[in-house]
Short mmCIF file of C-alpha atoms in Angstrom, two decimals:
data_model
loop_
_atom_site.label_atom_id
_atom_site.label_comp_id
_atom_site.label_asym_id
_atom_site.label_seq_id
_atom_site.Cartn_x
_atom_site.Cartn_y
_atom_site.Cartn_z
CA MET A 1 -0.11 0.00 -0.22
CA LYS A 2 1.44 3.37 -0.87
CA HIS A 3 2.46 5.80 1.66
CA TRP A 4 -0.44 8.53 0.68
CA THR A 5 -3.20 5.53 0.45
CA TRP A 6 -2.74 4.65 4.22
CA MET A 7 -2.52 8.31 5.18
CA LEU A 8 -5.87 9.01 3.69
CA PHE A 9 -6.98 5.71 5.37
CA THR A 10 -5.92 6.98 8.86
CA ARG A 11 -7.46 10.30 7.97
CA SER A 12 -10.82 9.13 7.02
CA LEU A 13 -11.00 6.82 10.09
CA ARG A 14 -10.22 9.82 12.15
CA THR A 15 -12.70 12.41 10.46
CA SER A 16 -15.54 9.42 10.72
CA PHE A 17 -14.62 9.26 14.54
CA ALA A 18 -14.75 13.30 15.10
CA GLU A 19 -17.79 13.65 12.75
CA ARG A 20 -19.70 11.15 15.18
CA ALA A 21 -18.02 12.01 18.33
CA ALA A 22 -19.87 15.77 17.90
CA TYR A 23 -22.85 13.66 18.96
CA ARG A 24 -21.22 11.16 21.48
CA GLY A 25 -24.91 10.09 23.06
CA ASP A 26 -26.00 9.31 19.86
CA PHE A 27 -22.91 7.26 18.58
CA ILE A 28 -22.56 5.26 21.68
CA LEU A 29 -26.29 4.19 21.02
CA SER A 30 -25.91 3.66 17.46
CA PHE A 31 -22.58 1.60 17.84
CA THR A 32 -24.53 -0.56 20.65
CA VAL A 33 -27.55 -1.06 18.53
CA SER A 34 -25.58 -2.09 15.44
CA PHE A 35 -24.02 -4.91 17.43
CA LEU A 36 -27.75 -5.56 18.93
CA LEU A 37 -29.29 -5.80 15.41
CA GLU A 38 -27.01 -8.40 14.21
CA LEU A 39 -27.78 -10.66 17.34
CA ILE A 40 -31.17 -11.19 15.97
CA THR A 41 -30.42 -14.16 13.78
CA PRO A 42 -28.46 -15.96 16.48
CA LEU A 43 -31.65 -15.09 18.65
CA VAL A 44 -33.62 -16.88 16.63
CA THR A 45 -31.52 -19.89 16.48
CA LEU A 46 -31.55 -20.25 19.92
CA LEU A 47 -35.46 -19.79 20.48
CA ILE A 48 -35.62 -22.60 17.57
CA TYR A 49 -33.21 -24.82 19.49
CA ASN A 50 -34.82 -24.21 22.81
CA ALA A 51 -38.23 -24.89 21.20
CA GLY A 52 -36.49 -28.55 21.21
CA THR A 53 -35.65 -28.57 17.57
CA SER A 54 -32.55 -28.19 15.41
CA PHE A 55 -31.18 -27.80 11.73
CA PRO A 56 -30.41 -31.22 10.69
CA GLY A 57 -26.58 -32.30 11.57
CA TRP A 58 -26.34 -29.04 13.18
CA THR A 59 -25.85 -28.48 17.14
CA MET A 60 -26.88 -24.97 18.59
CA GLU A 61 -22.95 -23.98 18.79
CA GLU A 62 -22.19 -25.39 15.61
CA ALA A 63 -25.05 -23.69 13.88
CA LEU A 64 -24.28 -20.24 15.99
CA LEU A 65 -20.59 -20.48 14.77
CA ILE A 66 -21.89 -20.03 11.03
CA GLN A 67 -23.62 -16.96 12.71
CA ALA A 68 -20.90 -15.79 14.69
CA VAL A 69 -18.47 -15.84 11.53
CA PHE A 70 -21.09 -13.97 9.60
CA LEU A 71 -21.23 -11.24 12.01
CA LEU A 72 -17.18 -11.02 12.08
CA ALA A 73 -17.30 -11.08 8.35
CA ARG A 74 -19.73 -8.43 8.02
CA GLY A 75 -18.37 -6.51 10.97
CA ILE A 76 -15.01 -5.98 8.82
CA ALA A 77 -16.71 -5.31 5.20
CA PHE A 78 -19.66 -3.35 6.02
CA PRO A 79 -17.92 -0.11 8.32
CA LEU A 80 -15.12 -0.37 5.77
CA PHE A 81 -17.03 -0.91 2.18
CA PHE A 82 -20.46 -0.24 2.22
CA GLY A 83 -20.50 3.38 3.14
CA MET A 84 -19.47 4.26 -0.14
CA VAL A 85 -22.80 3.22 -1.06
CA TRP A 86 -24.54 5.73 0.26
CA ILE A 87 -21.62 8.33 -0.80
CA VAL A 88 -22.67 7.21 -4.42
CA PHE A 89 -26.34 7.36 -3.44
CA ASP A 90 -25.79 10.89 -2.19
CA GLN A 91 -23.48 12.39 -4.74
CA ALA A 92 -25.42 10.54 -7.71
CA VAL A 93 -28.77 12.44 -6.29
CA GLN A 94 -27.17 15.78 -6.07
CA GLY A 95 -25.18 15.72 -9.08
CA THR A 96 -21.86 16.06 -7.27
CA PHE A 97 -19.98 12.81 -8.06
CA GLU A 98 -18.17 14.97 -10.43
CA ILE A 99 -15.96 16.46 -7.54
CA THR A 100 -15.02 13.13 -7.05
CA LEU A 101 -13.94 12.39 -10.26
CA LEU A 102 -11.93 15.36 -10.59
CA LYS A 103 -9.62 14.45 -7.82
CA PRO A 104 -6.23 13.11 -8.55
CA ARG A 105 -6.69 10.12 -6.66
CA SER A 106 -8.60 6.71 -7.67
CA PRO A 107 -12.66 7.36 -7.34
CA LEU A 108 -13.36 4.14 -6.09
CA LEU A 109 -10.68 4.68 -2.99
CA LEU A 110 -11.82 7.93 -2.56
CA THR A 111 -15.55 7.17 -2.18
CA MET A 112 -14.50 3.96 -0.11
CA LEU A 113 -12.46 6.09 2.35
CA ARG A 114 -15.37 8.91 2.47
CA GLY A 115 -17.63 6.24 3.26
CA ILE A 116 -15.82 4.48 6.34
CA ASP A 117 -18.49 4.05 8.87
CA ILE A 118 -16.87 4.08 12.65
CA GLU A 119 -19.84 2.80 14.32
CA GLY A 120 -20.23 -0.11 12.12
CA PHE A 121 -17.14 -1.63 14.08
CA SER A 122 -19.43 -2.86 16.49
CA ARG A 123 -20.14 -5.83 14.43
CA MET A 124 -16.72 -6.52 13.98
CA LEU A 125 -16.44 -6.57 17.84
CA GLY A 126 -19.85 -8.71 18.50
CA GLY A 127 -18.28 -10.89 15.82
CA ILE A 128 -15.28 -11.50 17.53
CA LEU A 129 -17.23 -11.95 20.68
CA LEU A 130 -19.38 -14.57 19.42
CA VAL A 131 -16.92 -16.66 17.26
CA ALA A 132 -14.83 -16.78 20.94
CA PHE A 133 -17.67 -17.69 22.64
CA THR A 134 -18.66 -20.39 20.68
CA VAL A 135 -15.11 -22.01 19.39
CA ASN A 136 -14.58 -22.25 23.04
CA ARG A 137 -17.56 -24.66 23.36
CA LEU A 138 -16.65 -26.97 20.84
CA PRO A 139 -13.83 -29.15 19.87
CA ALA A 140 -10.70 -26.72 19.32
CA PRO A 141 -9.68 -26.60 15.89
CA PRO A 142 -6.44 -27.69 14.44
CA LEU A 143 -4.02 -25.22 13.29
CA SER A 144 -4.81 -26.26 10.11
CA GLY A 145 -8.15 -25.51 10.59
CA TRP A 146 -7.47 -21.83 11.64
CA LEU A 147 -5.52 -21.01 8.87
CA LEU A 148 -7.99 -22.14 6.40
CA PHE A 149 -10.89 -20.12 8.31
CA ILE A 150 -8.29 -17.16 7.77
CA LEU A 151 -7.87 -17.77 3.86
CA PHE A 152 -11.90 -18.38 4.05
CA VAL A 153 -12.45 -15.23 6.07
CA SER A 154 -10.50 -13.27 3.77
CA LEU A 155 -12.50 -14.52 0.81
CA SER A 156 -15.75 -13.55 2.57
CA ILE A 157 -14.58 -10.09 2.91
CA LEU A 158 -13.73 -9.91 -0.82
CA ILE A 159 -17.35 -11.26 -1.84
CA LEU A 160 -18.91 -8.62 0.37
CA PHE A 161 -16.54 -6.04 -1.13
CA GLY A 162 -17.83 -7.24 -4.64
CA PHE A 163 -21.49 -6.58 -3.31
CA ALA A 164 -20.53 -3.58 -2.24
CA LEU A 165 -19.24 -2.32 -5.68
CA ILE A 166 -22.36 -3.69 -7.49
CA LEU A 167 -24.82 -1.75 -5.32
CA ALA A 168 -22.95 1.42 -5.43
CA ALA A 169 -22.42 0.97 -9.21
CA SER A 170 -26.06 0.23 -10.02
CA LEU A 171 -26.84 3.76 -8.31
CA PHE A 172 -25.10 5.52 -11.15
CA VAL A 173 -28.12 4.62 -13.36
CA TRP A 174 -30.55 3.54 -10.99
CA ILE A 175 -30.43 7.30 -8.88
CA GLY A 176 -31.92 7.58 -5.50
CA ASN A 177 -32.89 4.08 -4.98
CA ALA A 178 -32.23 3.54 -1.32
CA ARG A 179 -33.67 0.03 -1.64
CA VAL A 180 -30.84 -1.76 -2.97
CA ILE A 181 -29.17 -2.55 0.46
CA GLU A 182 -32.60 -4.23 1.23
CA LEU A 183 -32.14 -6.01 -1.83
CA MET A 184 -28.55 -7.44 -1.23
CA GLU A 185 -30.07 -8.19 2.78
CA SER A 186 -32.39 -10.52 1.20
CA ILE A 187 -29.86 -12.29 -0.89
CA LEU A 188 -27.41 -12.30 2.25
CA VAL A 189 -30.18 -14.02 4.43
CA PHE A 190 -29.09 -17.35 2.57
CA SER A 191 -25.73 -17.32 4.01
CA ARG A 192 -26.33 -17.17 7.67
CA TYR A 193 -27.67 -20.94 8.03
CA PRO A 194 -26.26 -24.45 7.74
CA GLY A 195 -26.16 -25.56 3.72
CA THR A 196 -28.15 -29.01 4.74
CA ILE A 197 -31.28 -26.89 4.87
CA PHE A 198 -31.22 -25.94 1.13
CA ALA A 199 -31.87 -28.37 -1.66
CA LYS A 200 -28.56 -29.77 -3.39
CA PRO A 201 -28.75 -27.41 -6.69
CA LEU A 202 -28.99 -24.69 -4.44
CA GLN A 203 -25.98 -25.66 -2.51
CA TRP A 204 -24.18 -25.59 -5.74
CA ALA A 205 -25.45 -22.18 -6.62
CA PHE A 206 -24.50 -20.92 -3.53
CA ALA A 207 -20.83 -22.36 -3.87
CA VAL A 208 -20.28 -21.44 -7.45
CA GLY A 209 -23.03 -19.23 -8.70
CA ILE A 210 -22.82 -16.63 -5.76
CA PRO A 211 -20.64 -17.80 -3.41
CA LEU A 212 -22.65 -16.80 -0.64
CA SER A 213 -21.76 -20.26 1.51
CA MET A 214 -18.13 -18.69 1.34
CA ILE A 215 -19.45 -15.51 3.37
CA ALA A 216 -20.10 -18.12 6.83
CA LEU A 217 -20.87 -21.18 6.07
CA PHE A 218 -17.32 -22.74 4.66
CA PRO A 219 -15.14 -20.44 7.36
CA ALA A 220 -17.30 -22.16 10.28
CA GLU A 221 -16.84 -25.70 8.45
CA ALA A 222 -13.43 -25.01 8.24
CA LEU A 223 -12.79 -24.50 11.86
CA LEU A 224 -14.94 -27.80 12.62
CA GLY A 225 -13.11 -29.87 10.23
CA ARG A 226 -15.93 -30.30 7.66
CA PHE A 227 -14.75 -30.07 4.22
CA SER A 228 -16.93 -30.95 0.66
CA ILE A 229 -15.74 -30.37 -2.69
CA GLN A 230 -18.15 -27.54 -2.95
CA MET A 231 -15.93 -25.44 -0.73
CA PHE A 232 -12.92 -25.90 -3.61
CA PHE A 233 -15.03 -24.63 -5.84
CA ALA A 234 -16.00 -21.69 -4.22
CA ILE A 235 -12.55 -20.25 -4.17
CA PRO A 236 -12.06 -19.25 -7.60
CA ALA A 237 -15.86 -18.64 -7.37
CA SER A 238 -15.08 -16.11 -4.90
CA LEU A 239 -12.27 -14.41 -6.75
CA VAL A 240 -14.36 -14.08 -10.01
CA PHE A 241 -17.52 -12.54 -8.44
CA ALA A 242 -15.45 -9.83 -6.70
CA GLY A 243 -13.46 -9.33 -9.86
CA ALA A 244 -16.93 -9.17 -11.42
CA GLY A 245 -18.06 -6.29 -9.08
CA TYR A 246 -14.89 -4.57 -10.05
CA LEU A 247 -16.02 -4.73 -13.89
CA PHE A 248 -19.25 -3.51 -12.98
CA TRP A 249 -18.20 -0.53 -10.93
CA ASN A 250 -15.79 0.14 -13.84
CA ARG A 251 -18.39 -0.10 -16.24
CA MET A 252 -21.17 1.76 -14.59
CA ILE A 253 -18.63 4.61 -13.43
CA ARG A 254 -18.62 5.61 -17.21
CA ARG A 255 -22.76 5.59 -17.34
CA TYR A 256 -22.75 8.52 -14.52
CA ALA A 257 -24.28 11.06 -16.23
CA GLY A 258 -24.32 13.76 -13.49
CA GLY A 259 -27.95 15.02 -14.24
CA GLY A 260 -28.95 15.38 -10.17
CA GLY A 261 -28.56 18.60 -8.61
CA MET B 1 -69.94 16.55 10.35
CA ARG B 2 -68.69 19.63 8.51
CA SER B 3 -65.55 19.24 10.12
CA ILE B 4 -65.25 15.11 9.57
CA ARG B 5 -65.98 16.00 6.01
CA SER B 6 -63.43 18.56 5.47
CA SER B 7 -60.56 16.30 7.14
CA LEU B 8 -61.47 13.58 4.74
CA LYS B 9 -61.28 16.12 1.89
CA THR B 10 -57.60 17.02 3.22
CA LEU B 11 -56.74 13.31 3.75
CA ARG B 12 -57.73 12.67 0.05
CA ALA B 13 -55.90 15.77 -1.39
CA VAL B 14 -52.72 14.99 0.64
CA ALA B 15 -52.53 11.17 -0.05
CA PHE B 16 -53.07 12.00 -3.92
CA VAL B 17 -50.26 14.52 -4.18
CA THR B 18 -48.05 11.88 -1.96
CA TRP B 19 -49.25 8.80 -4.61
CA LYS B 20 -48.30 10.92 -7.34
CA GLU B 21 -44.84 12.32 -6.03
CA TRP B 22 -43.90 8.36 -5.20
CA ALA B 23 -45.43 7.01 -8.19
CA ALA B 24 -42.32 8.62 -10.01
CA TYR B 25 -40.17 5.86 -7.82
CA ARG B 26 -42.20 2.73 -8.40
CA SER B 27 -39.54 0.89 -9.89
CA HIS B 28 -37.99 1.48 -6.34
CA MET B 29 -41.13 -0.25 -4.91
CA LEU B 30 -40.85 -3.09 -7.52
CA LEU B 31 -37.89 -4.27 -5.69
CA SER B 32 -40.30 -5.69 -3.31
CA LEU B 33 -40.85 -8.44 -5.59
CA VAL B 34 -37.41 -9.70 -5.29
CA VAL B 35 -36.90 -9.14 -1.71
CA GLY B 36 -40.00 -10.18 0.10
CA PRO B 37 -40.03 -13.42 -1.94
CA ALA B 38 -36.48 -13.82 -1.13
CA PHE B 39 -36.85 -13.39 2.71
CA PHE B 40 -39.71 -15.71 2.49
CA LEU B 41 -37.72 -18.71 0.64
CA ALA B 42 -35.25 -18.56 3.16
CA GLN B 43 -38.14 -19.05 5.62
CA VAL B 44 -39.48 -21.93 3.75
CA PHE B 45 -36.11 -23.65 3.79
CA ILE B 46 -35.81 -22.69 7.51
CA TRP B 47 -38.78 -24.11 8.68
CA HIS B 48 -39.02 -27.31 6.61
CA ALA B 49 -35.45 -28.14 8.23
CA VAL B 50 -36.38 -27.50 11.84
CA PHE B 51 -40.32 -29.12 11.40
CA ALA B 52 -38.76 -32.40 10.38
CA GLY B 53 -40.08 -35.10 12.46
CA GLN B 54 -42.28 -32.38 14.20
CA GLU B 55 -45.74 -31.92 14.46
CA THR B 56 -46.17 -28.55 16.05
CA LEU B 57 -43.63 -25.70 17.17
CA GLY B 58 -44.30 -23.05 19.28
CA GLY B 59 -48.01 -23.36 18.68
CA PHE B 60 -47.83 -23.93 14.81
CA THR B 61 -47.99 -26.57 12.38
CA LEU B 62 -45.47 -26.14 9.48
CA GLU B 63 -48.23 -25.04 7.21
CA GLY B 64 -49.29 -22.40 9.96
CA MET B 65 -45.70 -21.19 10.17
CA LEU B 66 -45.27 -20.54 6.53
CA LEU B 67 -48.96 -18.61 6.82
CA TYR B 68 -47.51 -16.67 9.46
CA TYR B 69 -44.49 -15.59 7.62
CA GLY B 70 -46.77 -15.05 4.14
CA ALA B 71 -49.12 -13.15 6.20
CA SER B 72 -46.27 -10.95 8.01
CA SER B 73 -44.82 -9.63 4.51
CA VAL B 74 -47.87 -9.02 2.75
CA ILE B 75 -49.52 -7.14 5.83
CA TYR B 76 -46.26 -5.33 6.28
CA TYR B 77 -46.82 -3.96 2.80
CA LEU B 78 -50.02 -2.50 3.87
CA THR B 79 -48.83 -1.03 7.25
CA MET B 80 -45.24 0.36 6.74
CA ASP B 81 -44.25 3.83 6.95
CA PHE B 82 -41.44 5.80 7.78
CA ALA B 83 -43.14 8.92 10.00
CA ASP B 84 -39.86 8.81 12.37
CA TRP B 85 -37.60 9.53 9.88
CA ASN B 86 -39.47 12.03 8.01
CA LEU B 87 -40.30 13.93 11.18
CA GLN B 88 -37.14 13.99 12.79
CA MET B 89 -35.48 15.19 9.04
CA LEU B 90 -37.97 18.08 9.66
CA ILE B 91 -37.13 18.93 12.99
CA ARG B 92 -33.08 19.00 12.29
CA SER B 93 -33.17 21.01 9.19
CA GLY B 94 -35.47 23.65 10.60
CA ARG B 95 -38.14 22.74 7.60
CA PHE B 96 -40.71 21.46 10.43
CA LEU B 97 -41.34 25.66 10.91
CA THR B 98 -43.49 25.45 7.46
CA TYR B 99 -45.96 23.08 8.84
CA ILE B 100 -46.18 24.41 12.29
CA LEU B 101 -47.43 27.60 10.26
CA ARG B 102 -50.22 25.50 8.30
CA PRO B 103 -54.00 25.12 9.44
CA MET B 104 -53.60 21.90 10.00
CA SER B 105 -52.12 19.41 12.55
CA HIS B 106 -49.02 18.06 11.18
CA ARG B 107 -49.80 14.58 12.70
CA PHE B 108 -52.77 14.43 10.21
CA PHE B 109 -50.67 15.81 7.46
CA ALA B 110 -48.27 12.96 8.23
CA PHE B 111 -50.84 10.37 8.45
CA SER B 112 -52.56 11.52 5.11
CA GLN B 113 -49.10 11.18 3.58
CA LYS B 114 -48.86 7.35 4.39
CA VAL B 115 -52.22 6.87 3.47
CA GLY B 116 -51.38 8.04 0.12
CA HIS B 117 -47.96 5.99 0.21
CA ARG B 118 -49.67 2.73 0.94
CA MET B 119 -51.88 2.91 -1.28
CA LEU B 120 -49.28 2.78 -3.96
CA GLY B 121 -47.92 0.14 -1.79
CA PHE B 122 -51.22 -1.73 -2.36
CA VAL B 123 -50.86 -1.64 -5.85
CA PHE B 124 -47.07 -2.20 -6.62
CA GLU B 125 -46.16 -3.95 -3.66
CA PHE B 126 -48.96 -6.06 -2.19
CA LEU B 127 -50.96 -7.26 -4.87
CA PRO B 128 -47.56 -8.60 -6.85
CA VAL B 129 -45.88 -10.29 -3.79
CA TRP B 130 -49.70 -11.62 -2.89
CA LEU B 131 -49.63 -13.15 -6.45
CA ILE B 132 -46.19 -14.57 -5.83
CA PHE B 133 -46.97 -16.20 -2.86
CA PHE B 134 -49.95 -17.63 -4.12
CA PHE B 135 -48.97 -19.24 -7.44
CA VAL B 136 -45.07 -19.39 -6.70
CA PHE B 137 -44.91 -20.75 -2.95
CA ARG B 138 -48.91 -22.00 -3.32
CA ILE B 139 -49.50 -20.13 0.12
CA ARG B 140 -52.94 -19.20 0.08
CA LEU B 141 -53.43 -15.85 1.96
CA ILE B 142 -56.83 -16.04 2.45
CA PRO B 143 -57.57 -14.56 5.89
CA ALA B 144 -59.88 -16.94 8.30
CA GLU B 145 -61.64 -13.53 9.65
CA PRO B 146 -61.70 -11.39 6.54
CA VAL B 147 -63.70 -8.70 8.53
CA TRP B 148 -61.44 -8.54 11.40
CA THR B 149 -58.72 -9.01 9.84
CA LEU B 150 -59.46 -5.99 7.89
CA ILE B 151 -60.03 -3.90 10.86
CA SER B 152 -56.97 -5.43 12.51
CA VAL B 153 -54.82 -4.46 9.88
CA ALA B 154 -56.25 -1.07 9.59
CA LEU B 155 -55.59 -0.71 13.18
CA SER B 156 -52.15 -1.81 12.91
CA PHE B 157 -51.36 1.27 10.39
CA VAL B 158 -52.56 3.61 12.96
CA ILE B 159 -50.46 2.28 15.55
CA LEU B 160 -47.43 1.47 13.61
CA PHE B 161 -47.90 5.27 12.60
CA LEU B 162 -48.48 6.40 16.11
CA ILE B 163 -45.28 4.47 17.37
CA ASN B 164 -42.94 5.92 14.46
CA TYR B 165 -44.61 9.46 14.86
CA SER B 166 -43.94 9.25 18.91
CA THR B 167 -40.32 8.38 17.69
CA GLY B 168 -39.66 11.06 15.57
CA ILE B 169 -41.10 13.62 18.27
CA LEU B 170 -38.02 12.64 20.06
CA ALA B 171 -35.97 14.82 17.76
CA PHE B 172 -37.49 17.99 19.72
CA TRP B 173 -34.83 16.84 22.41
CA MET B 174 -32.15 14.96 20.53
CA THR B 175 -30.02 16.88 17.73
CA ARG B 176 -29.09 13.15 16.15
CA THR B 177 -32.12 10.52 16.53
CA ASP B 178 -30.06 7.99 14.70
CA GLY B 179 -29.14 5.84 17.54
CA ILE B 180 -32.75 5.94 19.26
CA ARG B 181 -34.75 5.25 16.43
CA ALA B 182 -32.60 2.36 15.60
CA LEU B 183 -33.06 1.09 19.12
CA ILE B 184 -37.03 1.81 18.73
CA ARG B 185 -37.19 -0.17 15.54
CA LEU B 186 -35.18 -3.07 16.87
CA LEU B 187 -37.52 -3.76 20.13
CA ARG B 188 -40.56 -2.93 17.70
CA ASP B 189 -39.52 -5.66 15.20
CA LEU B 190 -38.36 -8.45 17.61
CA LEU B 191 -41.29 -8.05 20.01
CA ALA B 192 -44.17 -7.44 17.42
CA GLY B 193 -43.25 -10.93 16.03
CA VAL B 194 -41.81 -10.03 13.06
CA PHE B 195 -38.44 -12.33 13.15
CA ILE B 196 -40.05 -15.17 14.75
CA PRO B 197 -43.82 -15.70 16.44
CA LEU B 198 -43.83 -14.05 20.05
CA SER B 199 -44.96 -17.87 21.24
CA PHE B 200 -41.59 -18.86 21.11
CA PHE B 201 -39.82 -16.10 23.23
CA PRO B 202 -40.11 -17.40 26.79
CA GLU B 203 -43.61 -17.22 28.91
CA ALA B 204 -42.80 -14.10 31.29
CA VAL B 205 -41.95 -12.14 28.03
CA GLN B 206 -44.95 -13.04 26.21
CA LYS B 207 -46.62 -11.49 29.07
CA VAL B 208 -45.20 -8.25 29.08
CA LEU B 209 -45.70 -8.00 25.74
CA PHE B 210 -49.63 -7.16 26.44
CA PHE B 211 -48.67 -3.85 28.12
CA LEU B 212 -46.44 -2.87 25.14
CA PRO B 213 -47.92 -1.54 21.71
CA PHE B 214 -45.56 -3.69 19.57
CA GLN B 215 -47.44 -7.02 19.47
CA PHE B 216 -50.40 -5.05 17.95
CA VAL B 217 -48.40 -4.07 14.96
CA SER B 218 -47.44 -7.23 13.48
CA TYR B 219 -48.53 -10.47 15.97
CA VAL B 220 -52.30 -9.44 16.26
CA PRO B 221 -52.66 -8.70 12.51
CA VAL B 222 -51.35 -11.81 11.47
CA ARG B 223 -52.96 -13.92 14.47
CA VAL B 224 -56.55 -12.52 13.15
CA PHE B 225 -55.91 -13.54 9.57
CA LEU B 226 -54.94 -16.67 10.62
CA GLY B 227 -58.17 -16.82 13.08
CA SER B 228 -56.87 -17.68 16.46
CA TYR B 229 -54.94 -15.68 18.92
CA GLU B 230 -53.00 -16.83 21.80
CA LEU B 231 -49.81 -15.38 23.95
CA GLY B 232 -48.10 -16.32 26.81
CA GLY B 233 -50.98 -19.21 27.42
CA VAL B 234 -53.58 -16.69 27.03
CA ALA B 235 -56.10 -17.81 24.27
CA ILE B 236 -58.47 -14.82 23.36
CA ASP B 237 -61.65 -14.26 20.91
CA ILE B 238 -60.88 -12.83 17.67
CA PRO B 239 -63.36 -9.66 18.51
CA VAL B 240 -61.95 -9.33 21.93
CA ILE B 241 -58.24 -9.05 20.79
CA VAL B 242 -59.22 -6.44 17.92
CA ALA B 243 -61.04 -4.25 20.68
CA ILE B 244 -57.82 -4.31 22.84
CA GLN B 245 -55.90 -3.35 19.90
CA ALA B 246 -58.45 -0.46 19.32
CA GLY B 247 -57.78 0.37 22.94
CA MET B 248 -53.88 0.35 22.20
CA VAL B 249 -54.84 3.24 19.60
CA LEU B 250 -56.32 5.32 21.99
CA VAL B 251 -53.46 5.16 24.49
CA MET B 252 -50.99 5.57 21.45
CA LEU B 253 -52.87 8.81 20.43
CA LEU B 254 -52.97 10.06 24.05
CA VAL B 255 -49.00 9.21 24.23
CA THR B 256 -48.27 11.21 21.08
CA ASP B 257 -50.27 13.92 22.29
CA LEU B 258 -48.34 14.06 25.50
CA LEU B 259 -45.28 13.97 23.62
CA TRP B 260 -46.10 16.34 21.34
CA ARG B 261 -47.34 19.04 23.80
CA LEU B 262 -43.86 18.38 25.93
CA GLY B 263 -42.11 18.67 22.75
CA ILE B 264 -43.02 21.36 20.57
CA ARG B 265 -41.94 23.89 23.40
CA LYS B 266 -38.47 23.05 22.47
CA PHE B 267 -38.67 23.70 19.04
CA THR B 268 -36.64 26.63 18.15
CA GLY B 269 -36.91 26.52 14.57
CA ALA B 270 -32.98 26.01 14.34
CA GLY B 271 -31.55 25.08 10.87
CA VAL B 272 -34.25 27.48 9.03
#
């Protein structure tokens, strides 16, 4: 990473923090609520298991591990990448994205840095705590499991980056559509549950089509020592998905007409 | 009588303008055709898996559970609103000043806007999603008690508006309300049974829910739609629970009124 990129990154973090620190009460509340909001899916899982049933082939701790990994990956990707969706949303509506285009740095990097959302890091904190809590209640994974986990979580963050690029890029032409995030959430819901609940063709679609299983299921399975052939097909699929997101961003940014304002 | 007629006329005019305004963004609403069914599809897989070998769970059969989520989805399209966001934005930017100078209550104006917005939602969200559920998922979303369901959904429409409006009023005291609004939204959806039926909650929690307005937003209309109501081990007849829901509308009207009277004193028009 070039020196100025790092400088821009640290300054963006500081600015984001300073901006939110102006309203400290609201910041603390938002920080806490972002974390609590992500606990809804684990809570539903807990209630399902407390009702005396289960996801076939998965204990409660194992199912919770998937959701913990999801929270961790989302906790890293959302504060870093998804703010840019709202930056493009605002600037496309106001017709001010030209200012970003005129700056002598990559528009993608600038948009991403401007969108850093400091309060979203509470999700990452929640993810780390929940992963630690569930792993502690399961047999200790071997070193190879942890290494594979790190690789898969990196791919998971890359996939979420791909989603952020696709959503942000779509707003260059689909001006002012605040609901694109909802669209993504409705897709991501399939990545929070054990793969065994889905039909076989769908399991393959989530491994090699849109690699949703790489977001949380496969990293969790790596820790649990469960391996499947789909996992290995999902590695190139994840790279292709992120690459497609980048290509889409580049194609759409050329179609930005600056019609707002 | 004349004042009621005049109010209805105003409501119709504001609703019509809101309809026209939002009709420009109907393609945004059509996203619901993907979002609603996608969430529902996930629920189909989840509940098919956890019901394996179980007859009932939390008082629901598998068919009842899918009906619960289906009804909950489509009722949401009829009642959804963002009065909290709107009101806090007006107060924060000072634009609220123009509304208090108008010869009508802002609450009624905002309510009329919601009517227009949801009429559009009925055409572009409710009807298409209902048809998708019917033809794709084979979920027959036909209410067991059509008249009571209609009344209950109408009351839920009002209660959700009043909860959100009360939340928006908090902007009179706080400059930024993002955190508090997110917290109330989280509690509201969780305790309204949006994520999971309330019968899955511990019994003590279920009993507490009788004293909060949240279950009347989603759980009650959905249970009325299904034709039976039970919470915290208490089974209540449909007409009785709808009457209790109507009582909650009155309580929420009083709460909104009280908050309004206290909050409006704090308004300085800063930001105009």
